[in-house]
CSV table of C-alpha atoms in Angstrom, one decimal:
chain,number,residue,atom,x,y,z
A,9,MET,CA,14.3,-9.0,6.2
A,10,GLN,CA,16.6,-6.1,5.2
A,11,GLU,CA,17.6,-4.5,1.9
A,12,ARG,CA,20.9,-6.4,2.3
A,13,ASP,CA,19.1,-9.7,1.8
A,14,ILE,CA,17.7,-8.8,-1.6
A,15,THR,CA,19.4,-9.1,-5.0
A,16,ILE,CA,18.6,-6.8,-7.9
A,17,CYS,CA,19.5,-7.0,-11.6
A,18,GLY,CA,20.1,-4.3,-14.2
A,19,HIS,CA,19.5,-4.3,-17.9
A,20,GLY,CA,22.2,-6.9,-18.7
A,21,SER,CA,25.7,-5.9,-19.6
A,22,ASN,CA,29.0,-7.4,-20.7
A,23,VAL,CA,29.6,-8.5,-17.2
A,24,PRO,CA,27.1,-10.1,-14.7
A,25,SER,CA,25.0,-7.3,-13.3
A,26,LEU,CA,23.5,-8.8,-10.1
A,27,LYS,CA,23.8,-6.2,-7.3
A,28,ASN,CA,22.9,-5.9,-3.6
A,29,LEU,CA,19.8,-3.7,-3.1
A,30,TYR,CA,21.2,-1.9,0.0
A,31,GLU,CA,24.6,-1.1,-1.6
A,32,TYR,CA,23.0,0.0,-4.8
A,33,ASN,CA,20.4,2.2,-3.1
A,34,ASP,CA,23.2,3.7,-1.0
A,35,LEU,CA,25.3,4.4,-4.1
A,36,ARG,CA,22.4,6.1,-5.9
A,37,TYR,CA,21.4,8.2,-2.9
A,38,ARG,CA,25.0,9.5,-2.5
A,39,GLY,CA,25.2,10.4,-6.2
A,40,LYS,CA,23.8,13.6,-7.6
A,41,MET,CA,22.6,14.6,-11.0
A,42,SER,CA,23.8,17.7,-12.9
A,43,ASN,CA,20.8,19.6,-11.6
A,44,GLY,CA,21.7,18.9,-8.0
A,45,GLU,CA,19.0,16.3,-7.3
A,46,ARG,CA,20.0,12.9,-5.8
A,47,LYS,CA,19.9,9.9,-8.0
A,48,GLN,CA,17.7,8.2,-5.4
A,49,LEU,CA,15.0,5.6,-5.5
A,50,LEU,CA,11.6,7.3,-6.1
A,51,LYS,CA,9.0,4.5,-6.3
A,52,VAL,CA,8.5,0.8,-6.7
A,53,ARG,CA,5.9,-0.6,-9.0
A,54,ARG,CA,4.6,-4.1,-9.7
A,55,LEU,CA,3.0,-5.4,-12.9
A,56,LYS,CA,-0.7,-6.1,-12.4
A,57,GLY,CA,-1.5,-9.8,-12.2
A,58,PHE,CA,2.2,-10.7,-11.5
A,59,ASP,CA,2.0,-13.6,-9.1
A,60,LYS,CA,4.4,-16.3,-7.7
A,61,VAL,CA,4.5,-18.3,-11.0
A,62,HIS,CA,5.4,-15.2,-13.0
A,63,GLN,CA,8.0,-14.2,-10.4
A,64,ASP,CA,9.7,-17.6,-10.8
A,65,SER,CA,9.5,-17.3,-14.6
A,66,PHE,CA,10.9,-13.7,-14.5
A,67,ARG,CA,14.1,-15.0,-12.7
A,68,LYS,CA,14.5,-17.9,-15.1
A,69,TRP,CA,14.3,-15.7,-18.2
A,70,TYR,CA,16.3,-12.8,-16.8
A,71,LYS,CA,19.1,-15.0,-15.9
A,72,THR,CA,19.7,-15.7,-19.6
A,73,ILE,CA,20.5,-12.1,-20.4
A,74,LEU,CA,22.8,-11.3,-17.4
A,75,GLY,CA,26.3,-10.8,-18.7
A,76,ARG,CA,25.1,-11.4,-22.3
A,77,ASN,CA,23.3,-8.2,-23.5
A,78,ALA,CA,25.2,-5.1,-24.4
A,79,TYR,CA,23.7,-1.7,-23.5
A,80,ASN,CA,22.3,0.1,-26.5
A,81,GLN,CA,19.2,2.3,-26.6
A,82,ASP,CA,19.0,2.2,-30.4
A,83,PHE,CA,18.8,-1.6,-30.4
A,84,ARG,CA,16.8,-2.0,-27.2
A,85,GLN,CA,14.2,-4.3,-28.9
A,86,TYR,CA,16.9,-7.0,-29.3
A,87,VAL,CA,16.7,-8.4,-25.8
A,88,TYR,CA,15.8,-12.0,-26.5
A,89,VAL,CA,16.0,-12.0,-30.4
A,90,PRO,CA,19.5,-11.3,-31.6
A,91,LYS,CA,20.6,-8.7,-34.2
A,92,ASP,CA,23.5,-9.9,-36.2
A,93,GLY,CA,24.3,-12.5,-33.6
A,94,ARG,CA,24.3,-10.1,-30.7
A,95,TYR,CA,21.8,-9.2,-28.0
A,96,TYR,CA,21.1,-5.7,-26.7
A,97,SER,CA,18.9,-3.9,-24.1
A,98,ASP,CA,18.6,-0.8,-22.0
A,99,CYS,CA,17.4,-0.6,-18.4
A,100,SER,CA,13.7,-0.6,-19.1
A,101,SER,CA,13.5,-2.8,-22.2
A,102,SER,CA,15.2,-5.7,-20.4
A,103,GLY,CA,12.4,-5.9,-17.9
A,104,CYS,CA,9.6,-5.3,-20.3
A,105,ALA,CA,10.9,-7.9,-22.7
A,106,THR,CA,11.1,-10.3,-19.7
A,107,TYR,CA,7.5,-9.5,-18.8
A,108,GLN,CA,6.6,-10.5,-22.3
A,109,LYS,CA,8.4,-13.8,-21.9
A,110,CYS,CA,6.3,-14.4,-18.8
A,111,GLY,CA,3.2,-14.1,-20.9
A,112,PHE,CA,2.2,-10.4,-20.5
A,113,ASP,CA,1.1,-8.2,-23.3
A,114,ILE,CA,3.2,-5.2,-22.6
A,115,PRO,CA,5.2,-2.9,-24.9
A,116,LEU,CA,8.8,-2.0,-24.4
A,117,LEU,CA,8.1,1.0,-22.2
A,118,ASN,CA,10.7,3.6,-21.3
A,119,THR,CA,11.1,4.6,-17.6
A,120,ALA,CA,8.8,7.6,-17.8
A,121,LEU,CA,6.0,5.4,-19.2
A,122,MET,CA,6.7,2.7,-16.6
A,123,LEU,CA,6.2,5.4,-13.9
A,124,ASN,CA,2.7,6.3,-15.2
A,125,SER,CA,1.5,3.2,-16.9
A,126,ASP,CA,-1.8,1.7,-15.6
A,127,LEU,CA,-0.3,-1.7,-16.3
A,128,PHE,CA,1.5,-1.3,-13.0
A,129,TYR,CA,0.5,-0.4,-9.5
A,130,ASP,CA,2.5,1.3,-6.8
A,131,LEU,CA,3.8,-0.8,-3.9
A,132,PRO,CA,3.3,0.7,-0.5
A,133,CYS,CA,7.1,1.1,0.1
A,134,ILE,CA,8.2,3.5,2.7
A,135,ILE,CA,11.3,5.2,1.3
A,136,LYS,CA,13.6,7.3,3.5
A,137,ASP,CA,17.0,8.7,2.5
A,138,GLY,CA,16.9,6.5,-0.6
A,139,HIS,CA,16.3,3.2,1.3
A,140,ILE,CA,13.2,1.1,1.6
A,141,LEU,CA,12.2,0.7,5.2
A,142,ASN,CA,9.8,-2.2,4.5
A,143,PRO,CA,11.7,-4.3,1.9
A,144,GLU,CA,9.9,-7.5,2.9
A,145,ILE,CA,7.1,-6.7,0.5
A,146,LEU,CA,9.4,-6.9,-2.6
A,147,ARG,CA,9.2,-9.8,-5.0
A,148,PRO,CA,11.1,-10.8,-8.2
A,149,GLY,CA,10.1,-8.6,-11.1
A,150,ASP,CA,9.3,-5.5,-9.1
A,151,ALA,CA,10.5,-2.4,-10.9
A,152,LEU,CA,12.6,0.0,-8.9
A,153,LEU,CA,12.4,3.5,-10.4
A,154,TYR,CA,15.3,5.9,-9.8
A,155,ALA,CA,15.9,9.6,-10.5
A,156,GLY,CA,17.7,10.2,-13.8
A,157,ASN,CA,20.0,12.9,-15.0
A,158,ILE,CA,17.5,15.2,-16.7
A,159,HIS,CA,15.2,17.7,-15.0
A,160,ARG,CA,11.7,16.5,-16.0
A,161,GLU,CA,9.1,17.8,-13.5
A,162,GLU,CA,6.3,15.8,-15.1
A,163,GLN,CA,8.0,12.5,-14.3
A,164,ARG,CA,9.7,13.4,-11.0
A,165,TYR,CA,13.1,13.1,-12.7
A,166,VAL,CA,12.7,9.3,-13.2
A,167,GLY,CA,15.3,8.1,-15.6
A,168,HIS,CA,16.5,4.7,-14.6
A,169,VAL,CA,15.0,1.4,-13.5
A,170,GLU,CA,16.3,-1.8,-11.9
A,171,TYR,CA,14.4,-5.0,-11.2
A,172,VAL,CA,14.3,-7.2,-8.1
A,173,TYR,CA,15.9,-10.6,-9.0
A,174,GLU,CA,15.9,-12.6,-5.8
A,175,VAL,CA,14.2,-12.4,-2.4
A,176,PRO,CA,14.7,-14.8,0.6
A,177,LEU,CA,11.9,-17.3,0.9
A,178,ASN,CA,11.2,-16.7,4.6
A,179,LEU,CA,8.0,-14.7,4.3
A,180,PHE,CA,7.2,-12.3,7.1
A,181,ASP,CA,3.8,-12.5,8.9
A,182,GLY,CA,2.4,-10.3,11.7
A,183,TRP,CA,2.7,-6.8,12.9
A,184,LYS,CA,5.5,-4.4,11.9
A,185,GLN,CA,6.1,-0.8,12.9
A,186,VAL,CA,7.7,1.5,10.4
A,187,ARG,CA,8.4,4.9,12.0
A,188,GLU,CA,5.0,6.1,13.4
A,189,SER,CA,2.9,3.6,11.4
A,190,TRP,CA,1.8,0.0,11.9
A,191,PHE,CA,1.4,-2.6,9.2
A,192,TYR,CA,0.1,-6.2,9.3
A,193,TYR,CA,1.6,-8.8,7.0
A,194,GLU,CA,0.1,-12.1,5.7
A,195,ASP,CA,2.4,-14.4,3.6
A,196,GLY,CA,4.9,-11.5,3.3
A,197,GLU,CA,2.4,-9.0,1.9
A,198,PRO,CA,0.9,-6.1,3.8
A,199,VAL,CA,-2.8,-6.1,4.2
A,200,CYS,CA,-4.2,-3.2,2.2
A,201,ASN,CA,-7.8,-1.8,1.8
A,202,ALA,CA,-9.2,-4.5,4.1
A,203,TRP,CA,-10.4,-5.3,7.6
A,204,ARG,CA,-8.8,-8.0,9.7
A,205,TYR,CA,-9.9,-9.6,13.0
A,206,ILE,CA,-6.8,-10.0,15.0
A,207,VAL,CA,-6.7,-11.3,18.6
A,208,GLY,CA,-10.3,-10.3,19.4
A,209,ARG,CA,-10.2,-6.8,17.8
A,210,TRP,CA,-11.2,-5.5,14.3
A,211,TYR,CA,-8.6,-3.4,12.5
A,212,VAL,CA,-8.7,-1.7,9.1
A,213,PHE,CA,-5.8,-1.0,6.8
A,214,ALA,CA,-5.6,1.8,4.2
A,215,GLY,CA,-4.6,1.5,0.6
A,216,ASP,CA,-0.9,1.9,1.4
A,217,GLY,CA,-1.1,-0.7,4.2
A,218,ARG,CA,-1.0,1.7,7.1
A,219,MET,CA,-3.3,0.7,10.1
A,220,VAL,CA,-6.0,3.4,10.5
A,221,ARG,CA,-6.1,4.8,14.0
A,222,SER,CA,-7.5,7.8,15.9
A,223,GLU,CA,-9.7,8.7,13.0
A,224,TRP,CA,-13.0,7.9,11.1
A,225,PHE,CA,-13.1,5.3,8.4
A,226,LYS,CA,-15.8,4.9,5.8
A,227,ASP,CA,-16.3,1.4,4.4
A,228,SER,CA,-17.5,0.4,1.0
A,229,THR,CA,-21.2,0.4,2.2
A,230,GLY,CA,-21.0,4.0,3.3
A,231,LEU,CA,-21.0,3.3,7.0
A,232,TRP,CA,-18.6,5.2,9.3
A,233,TYR,CA,-16.4,3.6,12.0
A,234,TYR,CA,-14.1,5.1,14.5
A,235,MET,CA,-10.7,3.4,15.0
A,236,GLY,CA,-9.2,3.9,18.4
A,237,GLU,CA,-5.8,5.1,19.4
A,238,ASP,CA,-4.4,1.6,19.3
A,239,GLY,CA,-6.1,1.0,15.9
A,240,GLY,CA,-8.8,-1.3,17.3
A,241,MET,CA,-12.4,-0.5,16.2
A,242,LEU,CA,-14.5,1.0,18.9
A,243,SER,CA,-18.1,-0.3,19.5
A,244,GLY,CA,-21.0,-0.1,21.8
A,245,GLN,CA,-20.0,3.3,23.3
A,246,TRP,CA,-20.1,7.0,23.0
A,247,VAL,CA,-17.1,9.0,21.7
A,248,CYS,CA,-16.6,12.8,22.0
A,249,LEU,CA,-14.7,14.3,19.1
A,250,ASN,CA,-14.2,18.0,18.4
A,251,GLY,CA,-17.0,18.9,20.8
A,252,LYS,CA,-19.5,16.5,19.3
A,253,SER,CA,-20.8,13.2,20.7
A,254,TYR,CA,-21.4,10.2,18.5
A,255,TYR,CA,-22.7,6.7,19.4
A,256,LEU,CA,-20.9,3.7,17.9
A,257,THR,CA,-23.2,0.7,17.7
A,258,LYS,CA,-22.3,-2.8,19.0
A,259,ASP,CA,-21.4,-3.6,15.4
A,260,GLY,CA,-19.1,-0.6,15.4
A,261,HIS,CA,-20.7,1.8,12.9
A,262,CYS,CA,-21.8,5.3,13.8
A,263,ALA,CA,-25.5,5.5,14.5
A,264,THR,CA,-27.4,8.1,12.5
A,265,ASN,CA,-31.0,9.3,12.4
A,266,CYS,CA,-32.1,7.2,15.3
A,267,TYR,CA,-32.5,6.9,19.0
A,268,VAL,CA,-29.9,5.5,21.4
A,269,ARG,CA,-31.3,3.9,24.5
A,270,ASP,CA,-29.6,4.5,27.8
A,271,GLU,CA,-29.5,1.1,29.6
A,272,ARG,CA,-29.6,2.9,33.0
A,273,LYS,CA,-33.1,3.4,34.3
A,274,ILE,CA,-34.0,6.9,35.5
A,275,GLN,CA,-36.7,5.2,37.7
A,276,PRO,CA,-38.4,1.8,37.6
A,277,GLY,CA,-39.4,1.1,34.0
A,278,VAL,CA,-38.2,4.5,32.6
A,279,ARG,CA,-35.2,5.0,30.4
A,280,MET,CA,-33.8,8.0,28.5
A,281,TYR,CA,-33.5,7.9,24.8
A,282,TYR,CA,-30.9,10.1,23.0
A,283,TRP,CA,-31.3,11.4,19.4
A,284,VAL,CA,-28.5,11.4,16.9
A,285,ASN,CA,-28.9,13.2,13.6
A,286,SER,CA,-28.0,12.3,10.0
A,287,LEU,CA,-24.3,13.1,10.8
A,288,GLY,CA,-24.3,10.9,13.8
A,289,GLU,CA,-24.2,13.9,16.2
A,290,TRP,CA,-26.1,13.8,19.4
A,291,GLU,CA,-28.8,16.5,19.7
A,292,PRO,CA,-29.7,16.8,23.4
A,293,ARG,CA,-32.8,18.9,22.7
A,294,TRP,CA,-34.6,15.8,21.3
A,295,ASP,CA,-33.8,13.6,24.3
A,296,THR,CA,-36.9,11.9,25.6
A,297,THR,CA,-38.3,9.1,27.7
A,298,GLU,CA,-41.1,8.4,25.2
A,299,PRO,CA,-39.5,8.0,21.7
A,300,ASP,CA,-41.7,7.3,18.7
A,301,LEU,CA,-40.2,4.0,17.7
A,302,THR,CA,-42.9,3.6,15.0
A,303,ARG,CA,-41.3,6.4,13.0
A,304,TYR,CA,-37.7,6.3,14.1
A,305,ALA,CA,-35.2,3.5,14.5
A,306,LEU,CA,-33.4,2.4,17.6
A,307,ALA,CA,-29.7,1.9,17.6
A,308,ASP,CA,-28.7,-1.7,18.3
A,309,ALA,CA,-32.3,-2.8,17.9
A,310,GLU,CA,-31.2,-6.1,16.4
A,311,GLN,CA,-29.2,-6.8,19.5
A,312,ALA,CA,-31.9,-5.6,21.9
């Protein structure tokens, strides 16, 4: 999917306001504000709890204001209820009023409040030169926040919002590379803050959807895992990082405060046991062939 496949809608106007996402983003990026900043896309946000049913409802309700509402900030509350027989809206009130029609208790926020409201969450969009490199995550009702004409450092110049109106139904699944990062999609959505078992390997994805690789990852239980260069979790092996050696158990987590048994025998019936401290670092001075396993744990003991 590309930006060209997606339709967006503005605040309503005296003429139909459906637009192509690619063309609009290109237009905004090429334009500049009075302060020299580009009028580009800054962020994309989604209302919390906004699911497929709400997305369909958003399109149905928004369709009724396209080409009907006149732009007027003073009368911005008259999006669906007329004033003297006419309807009005501005860029932000049109979407917020439509969210209300979809059953959400949300005030008619302005663009600055939409940027910071905890009623929304940020989508992990990768934006480069004003364009979204992973537009397949967009859904109807998503708010596209753009730079405005006034220099407001506290809101990153946001001054305009558009809304996604229509997205093709073919949902993307599987791996996708965006620049140097990898993402994994399920039903068109990137996996975020979660583990996935994919073709025999465990992978973990950060809050922005990026696959974690070549670094440590701490899970919700406090255990540390090391994700390899290809993103797959390493397990049952030693790794040397920054001059320190760590043992990753057969379950993948870093062993701490315990002995690690060398499966190779020094001589018949004799094995070496290596000690790793509370940070998981190997401390050679405590290596022994006679560990006190009544006081200290053994890594991978449950698999022994």
